[in-house]
PDB file of C-alpha atoms and ligand atoms in Angstrom:
ATOM      1  CA  MET A   1       0.034   0.024   0.060  1.00  0.00           C
ATOM      2  CA  ASP A   2       1.288   3.502  -0.982  1.00  0.00           C
ATOM      3  CA  ALA A   3       2.632   5.210   2.436  1.00  0.00           C
ATOM      4  CA  ASP A   4       1.209   8.516   1.225  1.00  0.00           C
ATOM      5  CA  SER A   5      -2.142   7.590   0.287  1.00  0.00           C
ATOM      6  CA  ILE A   6      -5.267   8.304   2.464  1.00  0.00           C
ATOM      7  CA  PRO A   7      -8.600   6.769   2.392  1.00  0.00           C
ATOM      8  CA  VAL A   8     -11.127   8.518  -0.009  1.00  0.00           C
ATOM      9  CA  HIS A   9     -13.859   5.962  -0.536  1.00  0.00           C
ATOM     10  CA  PRO A  10     -15.016   3.920   2.322  1.00  0.00           C
ATOM     11  CA  THR A  11     -15.817   0.314   2.145  1.00  0.00           C
ATOM     12  CA  PRO A  12     -19.627   0.428   2.132  1.00  0.00           C
ATOM     13  CA  VAL A  13     -19.616   2.824  -0.789  1.00  0.00           C
ATOM     14  CA  ARG A  14     -17.310   0.968  -3.021  1.00  0.00           C
ATOM     15  CA  LEU A  15     -19.098  -2.349  -2.509  1.00  0.00           C
ATOM     16  CA  LEU A  16     -22.435  -0.840  -3.232  1.00  0.00           C
ATOM     17  CA  HIS A  17     -21.394   0.986  -6.465  1.00  0.00           C
ATOM     18  CA  TRP A  18     -19.970  -2.168  -7.783  1.00  0.00           C
ATOM     19  CA  ALA A  19     -22.845  -4.117  -6.848  1.00  0.00           C
ATOM     20  CA  ASN A  20     -25.072  -1.326  -8.137  1.00  0.00           C
ATOM     21  CA  ALA A  21     -22.757  -1.232 -11.333  1.00  0.00           C
ATOM     22  CA  ILE A  22     -23.390  -5.232 -12.143  1.00  0.00           C
ATOM     23  CA  ALA A  23     -26.899  -5.368 -10.963  1.00  0.00           C
ATOM     24  CA  MET A  24     -27.822  -1.918 -13.466  1.00  0.00           C
ATOM     25  CA  LEU A  25     -25.831  -3.666 -16.300  1.00  0.00           C
ATOM     26  CA  VAL A  26     -27.933  -6.821 -16.090  1.00  0.00           C
ATOM     27  CA  MET A  27     -31.167  -4.865 -15.553  1.00  0.00           C
ATOM     28  CA  ILE A  28     -30.495  -2.630 -18.670  1.00  0.00           C
ATOM     29  CA  ALA A  29     -29.191  -5.565 -21.161  1.00  0.00           C
ATOM     30  CA  SER A  30     -31.996  -7.889 -19.836  1.00  0.00           C
ATOM     31  CA  GLY A  31     -34.579  -5.120 -20.267  1.00  0.00           C
ATOM     32  CA  TRP A  32     -33.580  -4.603 -24.120  1.00  0.00           C
ATOM     33  CA  GLN A  33     -33.845  -8.154 -24.593  1.00  0.00           C
ATOM     34  CA  ILE A  34     -37.554  -7.899 -23.074  1.00  0.00           C
ATOM     35  CA  TYR A  35     -38.243  -4.708 -25.202  1.00  0.00           C
ATOM     36  CA  ASN A  36     -37.384  -6.595 -28.446  1.00  0.00           C
ATOM     37  CA  ALA A  37     -40.084  -9.072 -28.099  1.00  0.00           C
ATOM     38  CA  SER A  38     -42.668  -6.206 -28.041  1.00  0.00           C
ATOM     39  CA  PRO A  39     -40.714  -2.906 -29.061  1.00  0.00           C
ATOM     40  CA  LEU A  40     -42.731   0.467 -28.008  1.00  0.00           C
ATOM     41  CA  PHE A  41     -41.065   2.254 -31.403  1.00  0.00           C
ATOM     42  CA  ALA A  42     -39.806   1.295 -34.669  1.00  0.00           C
ATOM     43  CA  PHE A  43     -36.518  -0.379 -33.579  1.00  0.00           C
ATOM     44  CA  ARG A  44     -34.826  -3.035 -31.651  1.00  0.00           C
ATOM     45  CA  PHE A  45     -31.850  -3.331 -29.693  1.00  0.00           C
ATOM     46  CA  ALA A  46     -29.255  -5.163 -31.280  1.00  0.00           C
ATOM     47  CA  LYS A  47     -28.840  -8.974 -30.112  1.00  0.00           C
ATOM     48  CA  GLN A  48     -25.148  -8.533 -29.260  1.00  0.00           C
ATOM     49  CA  ILE A  49     -25.925  -5.641 -26.497  1.00  0.00           C
ATOM     50  CA  THR A  50     -28.887  -7.736 -25.042  1.00  0.00           C
ATOM     51  CA  LEU A  51     -28.821 -10.452 -22.332  1.00  0.00           C
ATOM     52  CA  GLY A  52     -30.596 -13.308 -22.417  1.00  0.00           C
ATOM     53  CA  GLY A  53     -31.025 -14.807 -25.755  1.00  0.00           C
ATOM     54  CA  TRP A  54     -35.120 -14.893 -26.107  1.00  0.00           C
ATOM     55  CA  LEU A  55     -37.666 -13.396 -24.247  1.00  0.00           C
ATOM     56  CA  ALA A  56     -38.011 -15.723 -21.519  1.00  0.00           C
ATOM     57  CA  ALA A  57     -34.457 -15.989 -20.341  1.00  0.00           C
ATOM     58  CA  GLY A  58     -34.379 -12.117 -20.300  1.00  0.00           C
ATOM     59  CA  LEU A  59     -37.362 -11.860 -18.081  1.00  0.00           C
ATOM     60  CA  GLN A  60     -35.393 -14.610 -15.648  1.00  0.00           C
ATOM     61  CA  TRP A  61     -32.064 -12.185 -15.862  1.00  0.00           C
ATOM     62  CA  HIS A  62     -34.424  -9.045 -15.286  1.00  0.00           C
ATOM     63  CA  PHE A  63     -35.924 -10.486 -12.388  1.00  0.00           C
ATOM     64  CA  ALA A  64     -32.617 -11.993 -10.821  1.00  0.00           C
ATOM     65  CA  GLY A  65     -30.929  -8.583 -11.250  1.00  0.00           C
ATOM     66  CA  MET A  66     -34.115  -6.900  -9.627  1.00  0.00           C
ATOM     67  CA  TRP A  67     -33.468  -8.488  -6.379  1.00  0.00           C
ATOM     68  CA  LEU A  68     -29.523  -7.480  -6.523  1.00  0.00           C
ATOM     69  CA  LEU A  69     -30.499  -3.901  -7.275  1.00  0.00           C
ATOM     70  CA  ALA A  70     -33.528  -3.737  -4.767  1.00  0.00           C
ATOM     71  CA  ILE A  71     -31.799  -5.056  -2.098  1.00  0.00           C
ATOM     72  CA  ASN A  72     -28.658  -2.914  -2.763  1.00  0.00           C
ATOM     73  CA  GLY A  73     -30.845   0.059  -3.713  1.00  0.00           C
ATOM     74  CA  LEU A  74     -32.184  -0.057  -0.112  1.00  0.00           C
ATOM     75  CA  GLY A  75     -28.535  -0.512   1.304  1.00  0.00           C
ATOM     76  CA  TRP A  76     -27.008   2.434  -0.578  1.00  0.00           C
ATOM     77  CA  LEU A  77     -30.173   4.973   0.636  1.00  0.00           C
ATOM     78  CA  ALA A  78     -29.971   3.490   4.268  1.00  0.00           C
ATOM     79  CA  TYR A  79     -25.976   3.746   4.153  1.00  0.00           C
ATOM     80  CA  GLY A  80     -25.974   7.241   2.411  1.00  0.00           C
ATOM     81  CA  LEU A  81     -28.595   8.684   4.701  1.00  0.00           C
ATOM     82  CA  VAL A  82     -27.932   7.235   8.415  1.00  0.00           C
ATOM     83  CA  SER A  83     -23.838   7.673   7.586  1.00  0.00           C
ATOM     84  CA  GLY A  84     -24.361  11.094   6.636  1.00  0.00           C
ATOM     85  CA  HIS A  85     -22.577  10.348   3.191  1.00  0.00           C
ATOM     86  CA  PHE A  86     -25.236  12.148   0.911  1.00  0.00           C
ATOM     87  CA  ARG A  87     -25.037  15.078   2.991  1.00  0.00           C
ATOM     88  CA  ARG A  88     -21.402  15.501   3.236  1.00  0.00           C
ATOM     89  CA  HIS A  89     -20.678  14.550  -0.301  1.00  0.00           C
ATOM     90  CA  TYR A  90     -23.639  15.247  -2.613  1.00  0.00           C
ATOM     91  CA  LEU A  91     -24.474  18.736  -0.826  1.00  0.00           C
ATOM     92  CA  PRO A  92     -24.559  22.056  -0.712  1.00  0.00           C
ATOM     93  CA  LEU A  93     -25.508  21.990  -4.475  1.00  0.00           C
ATOM     94  CA  ALA A  94     -25.986  25.484  -5.446  1.00  0.00           C
ATOM     95  CA  PRO A  95     -27.560  26.289  -8.558  1.00  0.00           C
ATOM     96  CA  ARG A  96     -24.529  29.382  -9.462  1.00  0.00           C
ATOM     97  CA  SER A  97     -21.724  26.880  -8.973  1.00  0.00           C
ATOM     98  CA  LEU A  98     -23.794  24.227 -10.962  1.00  0.00           C
ATOM     99  CA  LEU A  99     -23.716  26.726 -13.518  1.00  0.00           C
ATOM    100  CA  ARG A 100     -19.833  27.742 -13.252  1.00  0.00           C
ATOM    101  CA  ALA A 101     -19.081  23.932 -13.304  1.00  0.00           C
ATOM    102  CA  LEU A 102     -21.181  23.533 -16.134  1.00  0.00           C
ATOM    103  CA  GLY A 103     -19.490  26.439 -18.152  1.00  0.00           C
ATOM    104  CA  ASP A 104     -16.212  24.790 -17.158  1.00  0.00           C
ATOM    105  CA  ALA A 105     -16.908  21.226 -18.294  1.00  0.00           C
ATOM    106  CA  VAL A 106     -18.063  22.506 -21.940  1.00  0.00           C
ATOM    107  CA  HIS A 107     -14.783  24.049 -22.204  1.00  0.00           C
ATOM    108  CA  LEU A 108     -13.445  20.776 -21.190  1.00  0.00           C
ATOM    109  CA  ARG A 109     -12.208  21.992 -17.802  1.00  0.00           C
ATOM    110  CA  LEU A 110     -12.410  19.476 -15.524  1.00  0.00           C
ATOM    111  CA  PRO A 111     -11.089  20.130 -12.087  1.00  0.00           C
ATOM    112  CA  HIS A 112     -10.885  17.304  -9.909  1.00  0.00           C
ATOM    113  CA  GLN A 113      -9.709  16.556  -6.212  1.00  0.00           C
ATOM    114  CA  VAL A 114     -10.177  12.807  -5.670  1.00  0.00           C
ATOM    115  CA  GLY A 115     -12.550  12.234  -3.048  1.00  0.00           C
ATOM    116  CA  VAL A 116     -14.353  15.413  -3.444  1.00  0.00           C
ATOM    117  CA  TYR A 117     -17.159  15.839  -5.792  1.00  0.00           C
ATOM    118  CA  ASN A 118     -18.018  18.969  -7.943  1.00  0.00           C
ATOM    119  CA  PRO A 119     -21.350  20.641  -8.410  1.00  0.00           C
ATOM    120  CA  LEU A 120     -21.736  18.497 -11.788  1.00  0.00           C
ATOM    121  CA  GLN A 121     -21.085  15.258  -9.801  1.00  0.00           C
ATOM    122  CA  ARG A 122     -23.305  16.138  -6.991  1.00  0.00           C
ATOM    123  CA  ALA A 123     -26.325  16.813  -9.518  1.00  0.00           C
ATOM    124  CA  ALA A 124     -25.585  13.638 -11.573  1.00  0.00           C
ATOM    125  CA  TYR A 125     -25.421  11.256  -8.361  1.00  0.00           C
ATOM    126  CA  LEU A 126     -28.762  12.985  -6.932  1.00  0.00           C
ATOM    127  CA  GLY A 127     -30.184  13.114 -10.261  1.00  0.00           C
ATOM    128  CA  VAL A 128     -29.481   9.374 -10.943  1.00  0.00           C
ATOM    129  CA  LEU A 129     -30.734   8.377  -7.620  1.00  0.00           C
ATOM    130  CA  VAL A 130     -34.346  10.033  -8.793  1.00  0.00           C
ATOM    131  CA  ILE A 131     -33.913   8.433 -11.882  1.00  0.00           C
ATOM    132  CA  ALA A 132     -33.325   4.752  -9.966  1.00  0.00           C
ATOM    133  CA  MET A 133     -36.271   5.206  -7.827  1.00  0.00           C
ATOM    134  CA  LEU A 134     -38.574   6.272 -10.633  1.00  0.00           C
ATOM    135  CA  LEU A 135     -37.209   2.780 -12.807  1.00  0.00           C
ATOM    136  CA  VAL A 136     -38.002   0.565  -9.941  1.00  0.00           C
ATOM    137  CA  ALA A 137     -41.540   2.376  -9.552  1.00  0.00           C
ATOM    138  CA  SER A 138     -42.634   2.153 -12.725  1.00  0.00           C
ATOM    139  CA  GLY A 139     -41.030  -1.364 -13.139  1.00  0.00           C
ATOM    140  CA  LEU A 140     -43.324  -2.612 -10.070  1.00  0.00           C
ATOM    141  CA  ALA A 141     -46.103  -0.961 -11.750  1.00  0.00           C
ATOM    142  CA  ILE A 142     -45.907  -2.766 -15.154  1.00  0.00           C
ATOM    143  CA  TRP A 143     -44.759  -6.150 -12.989  1.00  0.00           C
ATOM    144  CA  LYS A 144     -47.537  -6.351 -10.395  1.00  0.00           C
ATOM    145  CA  PRO A 145     -50.299  -4.072 -12.278  1.00  0.00           C
ATOM    146  CA  VAL A 146     -53.127  -5.940 -10.557  1.00  0.00           C
ATOM    147  CA  GLN A 147     -51.929  -6.181  -7.196  1.00  0.00           C
ATOM    148  CA  LEU A 148     -50.288  -2.608  -7.195  1.00  0.00           C
ATOM    149  CA  GLN A 149     -52.949  -1.283  -9.314  1.00  0.00           C
ATOM    150  CA  GLU A 150     -52.803   2.143  -7.561  1.00  0.00           C
ATOM    151  CA  LEU A 151     -49.293   2.557  -8.264  1.00  0.00           C
ATOM    152  CA  THR A 152     -50.105   1.660 -12.163  1.00  0.00           C
ATOM    153  CA  ALA A 153     -52.691   4.217 -12.294  1.00  0.00           C
ATOM    154  CA  LEU A 154     -50.227   6.840 -10.882  1.00  0.00           C
ATOM    155  CA  PHE A 155     -48.320   6.276 -14.003  1.00  0.00           C
ATOM    156  CA  GLY A 156     -51.503   6.620 -16.031  1.00  0.00           C
ATOM    157  CA  GLY A 157     -51.885   2.980 -16.446  1.00  0.00           C
ATOM    158  CA  TYR A 158     -50.038  -0.240 -17.814  1.00  0.00           C
ATOM    159  CA  ASP A 159     -49.206   1.394 -21.307  1.00  0.00           C
ATOM    160  CA  ALA A 160     -48.154   4.374 -20.057  1.00  0.00           C
ATOM    161  CA  ALA A 161     -46.334   3.032 -17.338  1.00  0.00           C
ATOM    162  CA  ARG A 162     -44.353   0.851 -20.048  1.00  0.00           C
ATOM    163  CA  PHE A 163     -43.389   4.419 -21.619  1.00  0.00           C
ATOM    164  CA  TRP A 164     -42.036   5.675 -18.010  1.00  0.00           C
ATOM    165  CA  HIS A 165     -39.821   3.042 -17.835  1.00  0.00           C
ATOM    166  CA  PHE A 166     -38.023   3.072 -20.983  1.00  0.00           C
ATOM    167  CA  PHE A 167     -37.798   7.003 -20.721  1.00  0.00           C
ATOM    168  CA  ALA A 168     -36.319   6.125 -17.141  1.00  0.00           C
ATOM    169  CA  MET A 169     -33.906   3.468 -18.555  1.00  0.00           C
ATOM    170  CA  THR A 170     -32.882   6.026 -21.293  1.00  0.00           C
ATOM    171  CA  ALA A 171     -31.988   8.685 -18.617  1.00  0.00           C
ATOM    172  CA  LEU A 172     -30.134   6.109 -16.866  1.00  0.00           C
ATOM    173  CA  ALA A 173     -28.425   4.959 -19.743  1.00  0.00           C
ATOM    174  CA  ALA A 174     -27.468   8.530 -20.774  1.00  0.00           C
ATOM    175  CA  PHE A 175     -26.195   9.126 -17.201  1.00  0.00           C
ATOM    176  CA  LEU A 176     -24.107   5.953 -17.334  1.00  0.00           C
ATOM    177  CA  ALA A 177     -22.295   7.045 -20.995  1.00  0.00           C
ATOM    178  CA  ILE A 178     -21.714  10.572 -19.580  1.00  0.00           C
ATOM    179  CA  HIS A 179     -20.217   8.799 -16.165  1.00  0.00           C
ATOM    180  CA  LEU A 180     -17.989   6.357 -18.266  1.00  0.00           C
ATOM    181  CA  THR A 181     -16.945   9.036 -20.635  1.00  0.00           C
ATOM    182  CA  MET A 182     -15.954  10.988 -17.231  1.00  0.00           C
ATOM    183  CA  VAL A 183     -13.952   8.241 -15.901  1.00  0.00           C
ATOM    184  CA  ALA A 184     -12.373   8.025 -19.249  1.00  0.00           C
ATOM    185  CA  LEU A 185     -11.449  11.470 -19.484  1.00  0.00           C
ATOM    186  CA  VAL A 186      -9.910  11.378 -15.453  1.00  0.00           C
ATOM    187  CA  PRO A 187      -8.606   8.040 -15.075  1.00  0.00           C
ATOM    188  CA  ARG A 188      -6.893   8.234 -12.134  1.00  0.00           C
ATOM    189  CA  THR A 189     -10.721   8.418 -10.437  1.00  0.00           C
ATOM    190  CA  LEU A 190     -10.900   4.602 -11.453  1.00  0.00           C
ATOM    191  CA  LEU A 191      -8.418   3.091  -8.899  1.00  0.00           C
ATOM    192  CA  PRO A 192      -9.220   4.677  -5.615  1.00  0.00           C
ATOM    193  CA  MET A 193     -12.937   3.522  -6.316  1.00  0.00           C
ATOM    194  CA  ILE A 194     -11.457   0.402  -6.277  1.00  0.00           C
ATOM    195  CA  THR A 195      -8.840   0.335  -3.449  1.00  0.00           C
ATOM    196  CA  GLY A 196     -10.286   3.082  -1.503  1.00  0.00           C
ATOM    197  CA  ARG A 197      -7.257   4.933  -1.251  1.00  0.00           C
ATOM    198  CA  ALA A 198      -5.443   7.729  -3.072  1.00  0.00           C
ATOM    199  CA  ARG A 199      -2.599  10.195  -2.966  1.00  0.00           C
ATOM    200  CA  PRO A 200      -4.054  13.457  -1.502  1.00  0.00           C
ATOM    201  CA  SER A 201      -4.501  15.356  -4.929  1.00  0.00           C
ATOM    202  CA  ARG A 202      -3.940  19.176  -5.891  1.00  0.00           C
ATOM    203  CA  GLU A 203      -6.806  20.127  -7.932  1.00  0.00           C
ATOM    204  CA  LEU A 204      -5.760  18.865 -11.104  1.00  0.00           C
ATOM    205  CA  GLU A 205      -7.353  19.920 -14.625  1.00  0.00           C
TER     206      GLU A 205
HETATM  207  C1  HEM B   1     -19.662   0.042 -14.635  1.00  0.00           C
HETATM  208  C2  HEM B   1     -18.993   0.878 -14.947  1.00  0.00           C
HETATM  209  C3  HEM B   1     -18.851   2.082 -13.852  1.00  0.00           C
HETATM  210  C4  HEM B   1     -17.672   2.598 -13.536  1.00  0.00           C
HETATM  211  C5  HEM B   1     -16.363   2.268 -14.343  1.00  0.00           C
HETATM  212  C6  HEM B   1     -17.952   3.648 -12.721  1.00  0.00           C
HETATM  213  C7  HEM B   1     -16.941   4.165 -12.019  1.00  0.00           C
HETATM  214  C8  HEM B   1     -16.746   5.121 -11.110  1.00  0.00           C
HETATM  215  C9  HEM B   1     -15.792   6.037 -10.508  1.00  0.00           C
HETATM  216  C10 HEM B   1     -14.479   6.031 -10.975  1.00  0.00           C
HETATM  217  C11 HEM B   1     -16.374   7.012  -9.300  1.00  0.00           C
HETATM  218  C12 HEM B   1     -15.874   7.891  -8.462  1.00  0.00           C
HETATM  219  C13 HEM B   1     -15.741   9.317  -9.375  1.00  0.00           C
HETATM  220  C14 HEM B   1     -14.741  10.305  -8.552  1.00  0.00           C
HETATM  221  O1  HEM B   1     -14.105   9.951  -7.757  1.00  0.00           O
HETATM  222  O2  HEM B   1     -14.831  11.142  -9.011  1.00  0.00           O
HETATM  223  C15 HEM B   1     -17.823   6.574  -9.326  1.00  0.00           C
HETATM  224  C16 HEM B   1     -18.635   6.911  -8.714  1.00  0.00           C
HETATM  225  C17 HEM B   1     -19.967   7.114  -8.705  1.00  0.00           C
HETATM  226  N1  HEM B   1     -20.861   6.105  -9.509  1.00  0.00           N
HETATM  227 FE1  HEM B   1     -19.903   4.919 -10.767  1.00  0.00          FE
HETATM  228  N2  HEM B   1     -18.923   3.637 -12.328  1.00  0.00           N
HETATM  229  C18 HEM B   1     -19.859   2.683 -13.051  1.00  0.00           C
HETATM  230  C19 HEM B   1     -21.479   2.520 -12.818  1.00  0.00           C
HETATM  231  C20 HEM B   1     -22.088   3.508 -12.317  1.00  0.00           C
HETATM  232  C21 HEM B   1     -23.637   3.196 -12.340  1.00  0.00           C
HETATM  233  C22 HEM B   1     -24.481   2.010 -13.335  1.00  0.00           C
HETATM  234  C23 HEM B   1     -24.154   3.877 -11.287  1.00  0.00           C
HETATM  235  C24 HEM B   1     -25.408   4.348 -11.265  1.00  0.00           C
HETATM  236  C25 HEM B   1     -26.510   4.231 -11.664  1.00  0.00           C
HETATM  237  C26 HEM B   1     -22.936   4.562 -11.034  1.00  0.00           C
HETATM  238  C27 HEM B   1     -23.186   5.653  -9.957  1.00  0.00           C
HETATM  239  C28 HEM B   1     -22.380   6.566  -9.153  1.00  0.00           C
HETATM  240  C29 HEM B   1     -22.268   7.320  -8.036  1.00  0.00           C
HETATM  241  C30 HEM B   1     -23.751   7.314  -7.396  1.00  0.00           C
HETATM  242  C31 HEM B   1     -21.111   7.271  -7.664  1.00  0.00           C
HETATM  243  C32 HEM B   1     -20.671   8.568  -6.322  1.00  0.00           C
HETATM  244  C33 HEM B   1     -20.268   7.338  -5.271  1.00  0.00           C
HETATM  245  C34 HEM B   1     -20.204   7.984  -4.007  1.00  0.00           C
HETATM  246  O3  HEM B   1     -21.252   8.319  -3.456  1.00  0.00           O
HETATM  247  O4  HEM B   1     -19.220   8.522  -3.635  1.00  0.00           O
HETATM  248  N3  HEM B   1     -21.960   4.176 -11.292  1.00  0.00           N
HETATM  249  N4  HEM B   1     -18.115   5.623  -9.969  1.00  0.00           N
END
């Protein structure tokens, strides 16, 4: 272990993050398989990026991933709220600082201190929490439309809930594409998310 390194990401955050990443990738790829059996739009997802091979197996993957996602998601919420992780790392989030960070990012100025999230990251991590909750709620609405009919009605009925579920997936996939692009642009953030430790960094661009 590097003697100069300091802890930046606590073990629960790392475990929850990587389990969540696996669950999300399984859910998205198997969801695309299910979508292909009854598309909402005039396109299907390429077979190579779907999981399961056919509808029934896609559903099995989706339901298996669902439990990991749900249990891990509850763990994430409980840890984030009880330990103060969300409050300390995602807040404060002032609109002015968010606009400034957006301007910086547009000009590819990406100041980053490992272990400290900039306003754009804070907004994205809070936003993806809301999107994930919407995904789960709309998923429940189309999984159990009879038992959970009040929830399904809240989304405007079964057919409308399918669209909500699809658009929430699209928002999550967009988050993931941006998240992975940022990791590729600032690759020194990746190892600390695995080992938990990093050398104290100056703000580098
Ligand atoms: C599968 C590939 C993924 C990779 C390689 C990856 C990588 C990373 C890295 C390197 C960080 C630390 C960023 C930093 O220190 O600035 C991070 C943080 C984070 N990622 Fe990911 N991520 C992945 C998937 C996901 C997914 C699917 C989600 C959510 C849907 C997600 C949500 C988050 C959140 C919320 C944080 C902040 C963690 C905290 O609260 O401290 N990531 N990710």
